[in-house]
GROMACS .gro file of C-alpha atoms in nm:
model
  342
    1MET     CA    1   0.000   0.000   0.000
    2THR     CA    2   0.283   0.236   0.086
    3LEU     CA    3   0.453   0.163  -0.246
    4LEU     CA    4   0.129   0.231  -0.433
    5LEU     CA    5   0.086   0.567  -0.262
    6SER     CA    6   0.446   0.659  -0.338
    7ARG     CA    7   0.399   0.582  -0.705
    8LYS     CA    8   0.078   0.783  -0.709
    9SER     CA    9   0.255   1.075  -0.546
   10ILE     CA   10   0.532   1.059  -0.802
   11VAL     CA   11   0.281   1.055  -1.089
   12LEU     CA   12   0.094   1.353  -0.943
   13LEU     CA   13   0.419   1.541  -0.895
   14LEU     CA   14   0.526   1.475  -1.253
   15MET     CA   15   0.184   1.580  -1.382
   16GLY     CA   16   0.201   1.900  -1.180
   17THR     CA   17   0.548   1.977  -1.311
   18LEU     CA   18   0.431   1.912  -1.667
   19LEU     CA   19   0.131   2.140  -1.626
   20ILE     CA   20   0.349   2.419  -1.488
   21GLY     CA   21   0.589   2.377  -1.778
   22CYS     CA   22   0.301   2.387  -2.026
   23ALA     CA   23   0.162   2.704  -1.866
   24GLN     CA   24   0.502   2.875  -1.882
   25PHE     CA   25   0.523   2.827  -2.257
   26ALA     CA   26   0.154   2.830  -2.359
   27PRO     CA   27   0.195   3.170  -2.534
   28GLN     CA   28   0.469   3.021  -2.749
   29THR     CA   29   0.224   2.755  -2.867
   30LEU     CA   30  -0.034   3.023  -2.951
   31PHE     CA   31   0.208   3.223  -3.165
   32GLU     CA   32   0.345   2.915  -3.336
   33SER     CA   33  -0.009   2.800  -3.420
   34TYR     CA   34  -0.078   3.144  -3.569
   35ILE     CA   35   0.230   3.122  -3.789
   36LYS     CA   36   0.168   2.759  -3.881
   37ASP     CA   37  -0.185   2.830  -4.003
   38LEU     CA   38  -0.080   3.142  -4.195
   39ASN     CA   39   0.189   2.934  -4.365
   40ARG     CA   40  -0.082   2.708  -4.504
   41SER     CA   41  -0.145   2.987  -4.757
   42GLU     CA   42   0.056   2.969  -5.078
   43TYR     CA   43   0.105   3.344  -5.047
   44LEU     CA   44   0.299   3.329  -4.722
   45GLN     CA   45   0.617   3.166  -4.600
   46ILE     CA   46   0.701   3.291  -4.252
   47GLU     CA   47   1.046   3.185  -4.141
   48MET     CA   48   1.165   3.218  -3.783
   49ASP     CA   49   1.533   3.258  -3.706
   50SER     CA   50   1.674   3.173  -3.365
   51GLU     CA   51   1.829   3.510  -3.281
   52LEU     CA   52   1.687   3.675  -2.970
   53SER     CA   53   1.851   3.970  -2.800
   54TRP     CA   54   1.827   4.076  -2.437
   55GLN     CA   55   2.049   4.159  -2.142
   56SER     CA   56   2.050   3.944  -1.831
   57LEU     CA   57   2.067   4.080  -1.477
   58PRO     CA   58   2.425   4.198  -1.413
   59ALA     CA   59   2.642   4.048  -1.140
   60LEU     CA   60   2.568   4.127  -0.776
   61ARG     CA   61   2.888   4.329  -0.738
   62THR     CA   62   2.753   4.585  -0.986
   63ARG     CA   63   2.423   4.619  -0.799
   64GLN     CA   64   2.541   4.638  -0.438
   65MET     CA   65   2.687   4.946  -0.271
   66GLU     CA   66   2.892   4.962   0.047
   67LEU     CA   67   2.754   5.111   0.366
   68SER     CA   68   2.967   5.271   0.636
   69GLN     CA   69   3.048   5.033   0.920
   70PHE     CA   70   2.964   5.122   1.279
   71ASP     CA   71   3.058   4.923   1.590
   72VAL     CA   72   2.976   5.003   1.948
   73GLY     CA   73   3.249   4.921   2.201
   74LEU     CA   74   3.172   4.711   2.505
   75LEU     CA   75   3.170   4.998   2.756
   76GLU     CA   76   2.959   5.212   2.526
   77PHE     CA   77   2.727   4.916   2.470
   78LEU     CA   78   2.674   4.880   2.845
   79SER     CA   79   2.618   5.252   2.891
   80LEU     CA   80   2.358   5.266   2.618
   81GLN     CA   81   2.140   4.971   2.714
   82GLN     CA   82   1.862   5.196   2.837
   83CYS     CA   83   1.853   5.377   2.504
   84ASP     CA   84   1.825   5.067   2.285
   85VAL     CA   85   2.121   5.180   2.073
   86GLY     CA   86   2.343   4.908   2.212
   87ALA     CA   87   2.078   4.644   2.161
   88VAL     CA   88   2.024   4.742   1.799
   89ALA     CA   89   2.396   4.763   1.726
   90GLY     CA   90   2.450   4.436   1.906
   91GLN     CA   91   2.195   4.277   1.677
   92ARG     CA   92   2.392   4.398   1.378
   93ASN     CA   93   2.716   4.261   1.522
   94SER     CA   94   2.571   3.922   1.607
   95ILE     CA   95   2.623   3.620   1.387
   96LEU     CA   96   2.274   3.659   1.248
   97GLY     CA   97   2.334   4.028   1.193
   98ARG     CA   98   2.641   3.963   0.982
   99VAL     CA   99   2.433   3.765   0.730
  100MET     CA  100   2.138   3.998   0.757
  101PRO     CA  101   1.927   4.005   0.439
  102THR     CA  102   1.930   4.338   0.257
  103SER     CA  103   1.568   4.403   0.357
  104GLN     CA  104   1.648   4.356   0.726
  105ARG     CA  105   1.961   4.568   0.694
  106PHE     CA  106   1.745   4.854   0.567
  107VAL     CA  107   1.509   4.821   0.864
  108TYR     CA  108   1.809   4.800   1.098
  109GLU     CA  109   1.949   5.127   0.961
  110LEU     CA  110   1.617   5.301   1.027
  111ASP     CA  111   1.594   5.155   1.378
  112ILE     CA  112   1.942   5.261   1.486
  113ILE     CA  113   1.898   5.616   1.353
  114ARG     CA  114   1.578   5.654   1.554
  115ALA     CA  115   1.736   5.491   1.860
  116ILE     CA  116   2.032   5.731   1.858
  117ARG     CA  117   1.825   6.042   1.795
  118SER     CA  118   1.575   5.957   2.068
  119CYS     CA  119   1.841   5.880   2.328
  120GLU     CA  120   1.948   6.132   2.593
  121ILE     CA  121   2.326   6.088   2.618
  122GLU     CA  122   2.506   6.274   2.896
  123ASP     CA  123   2.860   6.205   2.775
  124THR     CA  124   2.936   6.488   2.530
  125ASP     CA  125   3.197   6.300   2.327
  126LEU     CA  126   2.978   5.994   2.298
  127ARG     CA  127   2.676   6.205   2.206
  128THR     CA  128   2.876   6.380   1.933
  129LYS     CA  129   3.008   6.052   1.798
  130LEU     CA  130   2.666   5.889   1.785
  131THR     CA  131   2.503   6.198   1.636
  132ASP     CA  132   2.759   6.187   1.356
  133VAL     CA  133   2.689   5.818   1.309
  134ALA     CA  134   2.314   5.882   1.287
  135ASN     CA  135   2.368   6.159   1.032
  136ILE     CA  136   2.593   5.939   0.819
  137LYS     CA  137   2.343   5.658   0.832
  138ALA     CA  138   2.059   5.893   0.741
  139SER     CA  139   2.255   6.013   0.438
  140GLU     CA  140   2.315   5.651   0.336
  141LEU     CA  141   1.952   5.538   0.364
  142PRO     CA  142   1.908   5.561  -0.016
  143ILE     CA  143   2.199   5.316  -0.048
  144ALA     CA  144   2.048   5.074   0.205
  145PHE     CA  145   1.713   5.102   0.029
  146SER     CA  146   1.874   5.048  -0.311
  147ASN     CA  147   2.057   4.740  -0.184
  148MET     CA  148   1.727   4.604  -0.057
  149LEU     CA  149   1.562   4.651  -0.397
  150TRP     CA  150   1.842   4.555  -0.634
  151ALA     CA  151   2.095   4.344  -0.440
  152GLY     CA  152   1.882   4.089  -0.256
  153GLU     CA  153   1.775   3.740  -0.355
  154GLU     CA  154   1.436   3.888  -0.441
  155THR     CA  155   1.601   4.081  -0.725
  156ALA     CA  156   1.739   3.766  -0.886
  157SER     CA  157   1.393   3.609  -0.878
  158LEU     CA  158   1.215   3.922  -1.000
  159PHE     CA  159   1.437   3.946  -1.310
  160SER     CA  160   1.490   3.573  -1.372
  161LEU     CA  161   1.454   3.471  -1.735
  162ALA     CA  162   1.411   3.103  -1.645
  163ASN     CA  163   1.037   3.113  -1.585
  164GLY     CA  164   0.900   3.158  -1.935
  165PHE     CA  165   0.617   3.384  -2.045
  166ILE     CA  166   0.363   3.595  -1.861
  167PRO     CA  167   0.074   3.349  -1.806
  168VAL     CA  168  -0.206   3.341  -2.062
  169SER     CA  169  -0.468   3.301  -1.790
  170PRO     CA  170  -0.633   3.634  -1.699
  171GLU     CA  171  -0.645   3.527  -1.334
  172ALA     CA  172  -0.273   3.448  -1.321
  173SER     CA  173  -0.159   3.759  -1.507
  174GLN     CA  174  -0.303   4.041  -1.295
  175TYR     CA  175  -0.012   4.090  -1.049
  176GLN     CA  176  -0.214   4.323  -0.828
  177ASP     CA  177  -0.018   4.223  -0.517
  178LEU     CA  178   0.305   4.321  -0.693
  179ILE     CA  179   0.163   4.658  -0.793
  180THR     CA  180   0.054   4.723  -0.433
  181ALA     CA  181   0.396   4.624  -0.297
  182LEU     CA  182   0.581   4.850  -0.542
  183GLN     CA  183   0.349   5.140  -0.461
  184HIS     CA  184   0.427   5.095  -0.091
  185LEU     CA  185   0.801   5.084  -0.158
  186GLU     CA  186   0.779   5.392  -0.377
  187ARG     CA  187   0.615   5.584  -0.092
  188ILE     CA  188   0.896   5.476   0.142
  189ALA     CA  189   1.159   5.580  -0.114
  190GLY     CA  190   1.009   5.927  -0.135
  191ASN     CA  191   1.010   5.968   0.243
  192LEU     CA  192   1.359   5.846   0.341
  193GLU     CA  193   1.474   6.189   0.454
  194ASN     CA  194   1.208   6.178   0.726
  195ILE     CA  195   1.333   5.841   0.858
  196PRO     CA  196   1.001   5.660   0.802
  197ASN     CA  197   0.869   5.429   1.069
  198VAL     CA  198   0.866   5.103   0.874
  199ARG     CA  199   0.758   4.770   1.018
  200SER     CA  200   0.987   4.481   0.939
  201ALA     CA  201   0.687   4.256   0.874
  202ASP     CA  202   0.552   4.495   0.610
  203ILE     CA  203   0.886   4.515   0.430
  204GLU     CA  204   0.923   4.138   0.435
  205ALA     CA  205   0.570   4.099   0.296
  206ASP     CA  206   0.651   4.336   0.009
  207MET     CA  207   0.977   4.159  -0.071
  208LYS     CA  208   0.806   3.819  -0.057
  209VAL     CA  209   0.555   3.936  -0.318
  210ILE     CA  210   0.839   4.063  -0.537
  211TYR     CA  211   1.027   3.735  -0.501
  212GLU     CA  212   0.728   3.518  -0.583
  213SER     CA  213   0.605   3.728  -0.877
  214GLU     CA  214   0.910   3.664  -1.101
  215TYR     CA  215   0.739   3.936  -1.300
  216LEU     CA  216   1.003   4.145  -1.476
  217GLY     CA  217   1.194   3.842  -1.602
  218LYS     CA  218   0.871   3.698  -1.740
  219LEU     CA  219   0.782   4.034  -1.892
  220LEU     CA  220   1.118   4.067  -2.067
  221TYR     CA  221   1.105   3.708  -2.188
  222SER     CA  222   0.751   3.762  -2.319
  223ILE     CA  223   0.798   4.090  -2.501
  224VAL     CA  224   1.125   3.985  -2.667
  225HIS     CA  225   0.969   3.663  -2.795
  226ILE     CA  226   0.643   3.829  -2.901
  227ARG     CA  227   0.835   4.095  -3.090
  228HIS     CA  228   1.032   3.819  -3.262
  229TYR     CA  229   0.715   3.641  -3.375
  230LEU     CA  230   0.539   3.958  -3.487
  231GLU     CA  231   0.832   4.103  -3.680
  232ALA     CA  232   0.885   3.778  -3.873
  233THR     CA  233   0.514   3.761  -3.958
  234THR     CA  234   0.495   4.129  -4.052
  235GLN     CA  235   0.795   4.094  -4.282
  236ALA     CA  236   0.623   3.808  -4.465
  237LEU     CA  237   0.295   4.002  -4.490
  238GLU     CA  238   0.443   4.323  -4.634
  239PRO     CA  239   0.466   4.212  -5.002
  240LEU     CA  240   0.098   4.117  -5.004
  241SER     CA  241  -0.006   4.482  -4.976
  242GLN     CA  242   0.136   4.526  -5.328
  243ASN     CA  243  -0.022   4.210  -5.470
  244GLN     CA  244  -0.390   4.225  -5.564
  245SER     CA  245  -0.389   3.858  -5.665
  246VAL     CA  246  -0.425   3.781  -5.295
  247CYS     CA  247  -0.775   3.933  -5.298
  248GLY     CA  248  -1.073   3.702  -5.288
  249ALA     CA  249  -1.047   3.347  -5.156
  250PRO     CA  250  -0.677   3.368  -5.055
  251LEU     CA  251  -0.743   3.678  -4.846
  252ASN     CA  252  -1.055   3.524  -4.695
  253PHE     CA  253  -0.843   3.236  -4.569
  254LEU     CA  254  -0.577   3.469  -4.429
  255LYS     CA  255  -0.841   3.686  -4.267
  256GLN     CA  256  -0.989   3.381  -4.096
  257GLN     CA  257  -0.650   3.296  -3.945
  258PHE     CA  258  -0.591   3.658  -3.844
  259GLU     CA  259  -0.922   3.677  -3.661
  260ALA     CA  260  -0.912   3.326  -3.512
  261HIS     CA  261  -0.558   3.356  -3.378
  262TYR     CA  262  -0.456   3.720  -3.348
  263ILE     CA  263  -0.783   3.898  -3.275
  264LYS     CA  264  -0.942   3.637  -3.050
  265LEU     CA  265  -0.637   3.499  -2.866
  266LEU     CA  266  -0.312   3.689  -2.908
  267GLN     CA  267  -0.435   4.046  -2.899
  268PRO     CA  268  -0.629   3.998  -2.570
  269TYR     CA  269  -0.321   3.829  -2.420
  270MET     CA  270  -0.101   4.121  -2.523
  271ALA     CA  271  -0.359   4.367  -2.391
  272ARG     CA  272  -0.335   4.199  -2.049
  273ILE     CA  273   0.044   4.223  -2.063
  274ASN     CA  274   0.019   4.593  -2.148
  275ARG     CA  275  -0.237   4.670  -1.879
  276VAL     CA  276  -0.015   4.538  -1.600
  277ALA     CA  277   0.310   4.670  -1.749
  278TYR     CA  278   0.171   5.022  -1.774
  279GLN     CA  279   0.121   5.010  -1.397
  280VAL     CA  280   0.443   4.830  -1.300
  281LEU     CA  281   0.700   4.993  -1.529
  282PRO     CA  282   0.642   5.355  -1.414
  283LEU     CA  283   0.681   5.234  -1.053
  284LEU     CA  284   1.001   5.053  -1.149
  285GLN     CA  285   1.131   5.363  -1.325
  286SER     CA  286   1.051   5.581  -1.024
  287LEU     CA  287   1.238   5.346  -0.789
  288VAL     CA  288   1.536   5.329  -1.027
  289GLN     CA  289   1.553   5.707  -1.057
  290GLN     CA  290   1.553   5.749  -0.679
  291SER     CA  291   1.836   5.498  -0.640
  292PRO     CA  292   2.198   5.620  -0.616
  293LEU     CA  293   2.313   5.307  -0.802
  294GLN     CA  294   2.513   5.429  -1.102
  295ALA     CA  295   2.684   5.116  -1.240
  296PRO     CA  296   2.675   5.133  -1.623
  297GLU     CA  297   2.592   4.761  -1.648
  298TRP     CA  298   2.289   4.811  -1.426
  299HIS     CA  299   2.157   5.110  -1.617
  300SER     CA  300   2.209   4.935  -1.950
  301PHE     CA  301   2.013   4.637  -1.821
  302ILE     CA  302   1.726   4.830  -1.663
  303ARG     CA  303   1.690   5.051  -1.972
  304GLN     CA  304   1.523   4.754  -2.142
  305PHE     CA  305   1.213   4.833  -1.933
  306ASP     CA  306   1.213   5.209  -1.998
  307VAL     CA  307   0.868   5.316  -2.118
  308ARG     CA  308   1.006   5.627  -2.290
  309ASP     CA  309   1.334   5.505  -2.443
  310SER     CA  310   1.275   5.431  -2.812
  311HIS     CA  311   1.553   5.169  -2.801
  312SER     CA  312   1.415   4.978  -2.501
  313ALA     CA  313   1.283   4.623  -2.528
  314TRP     CA  314   0.944   4.754  -2.420
  315GLN     CA  315   0.923   5.012  -2.697
  316GLY     CA  316   1.052   4.757  -2.948
  317TYR     CA  317   0.767   4.526  -2.852
  318LEU     CA  318   0.507   4.804  -2.882
  319SER     CA  319   0.646   4.907  -3.220
  320ALA     CA  320   0.630   4.548  -3.347
  321SER     CA  321   0.268   4.525  -3.233
  322ARG     CA  322   0.171   4.848  -3.412
  323GLU     CA  323   0.350   4.752  -3.733
  324HIS     CA  324   0.184   4.412  -3.735
  325GLY     CA  325  -0.161   4.568  -3.720
  326ARG     CA  326  -0.069   4.818  -3.992
  327ALA     CA  327   0.059   4.541  -4.220
  328TRP     CA  328  -0.277   4.366  -4.203
  329SER     CA  329  -0.461   4.695  -4.257
  330ARG     CA  330  -0.264   4.762  -4.575
  331ILE     CA  331  -0.345   4.415  -4.711
  332PHE     CA  332  -0.715   4.459  -4.636
  333ALA     CA  333  -0.708   4.807  -4.790
  334VAL     CA  334  -0.560   4.691  -5.121
  335CYS     CA  335  -0.850   4.447  -5.153
  336GLY     CA  336  -1.113   4.688  -5.023
  337GLU     CA  337  -1.176   4.471  -4.718
  338ALA     CA  338  -1.262   4.579  -4.365
  339VAL     CA  339  -1.022   4.479  -4.088
  340GLY     CA  340  -1.305   4.300  -3.909
  341ASN     CA  341  -1.271   4.309  -3.534
  342ALA     CA  342  -0.922   4.459  -3.534
   0.00000   0.00000   0.00000
């Protein structure tokens, strides 16, 4: 009986893995079906090459910035127990503190600034020293915040290209939790000079959402592949706008494929991608602009998501989408046909 259950568990696990894999690449199947059916026409021969161009997330060393180190001596630690400064600094110097995640390091920096500034210190030299420390840490909060966003394990997951496309399912492609988390982080970024009172649990919840979304890697993977499919198809369609022999039955067949695949399946999928991206990408851009991170490799990478840069992957995808629609419109126009539901 135990062996039977084990086999059943293995089968279920394999089926689950297969379903996840299918979901990750379902959009690829949709685009390939579109091209395959268009290629059934004697007027079209769409050929796909294997060249895809994107930049992967640069190495951690280009995304992480150093923070000033601060250690409290033993006597000072004992003298500051009532002010919580020693306790907070001791946490940082503990074994756990030395491997503190970037999100917790950011919260720690906020905590120790508040602890120092709220503490009544009688020793003048010590008060001066700690005031200077608090001021330095306050000036470095944008660095700690940037490290949290771009140098943690959440970053690697957020930008991972290993997870395939944005899901086709409307329910799985909304990413509302991610939008809410980024909005919260943007508010914090804009209020760093006031040393915001941030709860560790809230920060961890935001970073967990970012980690689990895998969104920006999926977005980049999706738009680069979609652009590739659309540009190849558009290139094959272009000559037909100068060829009236396609009018009549040949065009009717092509129009059926256009409406069955592009209008009913692919265009709604792309619209869902756009709807979320138009909310996420401005938030991403705002967070990037407020970060002091200046590494050229980082800026070259993140520029792929720039909504205004004409050379970005995002704008390349939008341009390919527009040109694809125009190519069909020109073919329909030469034959005096309406675009249908386009």
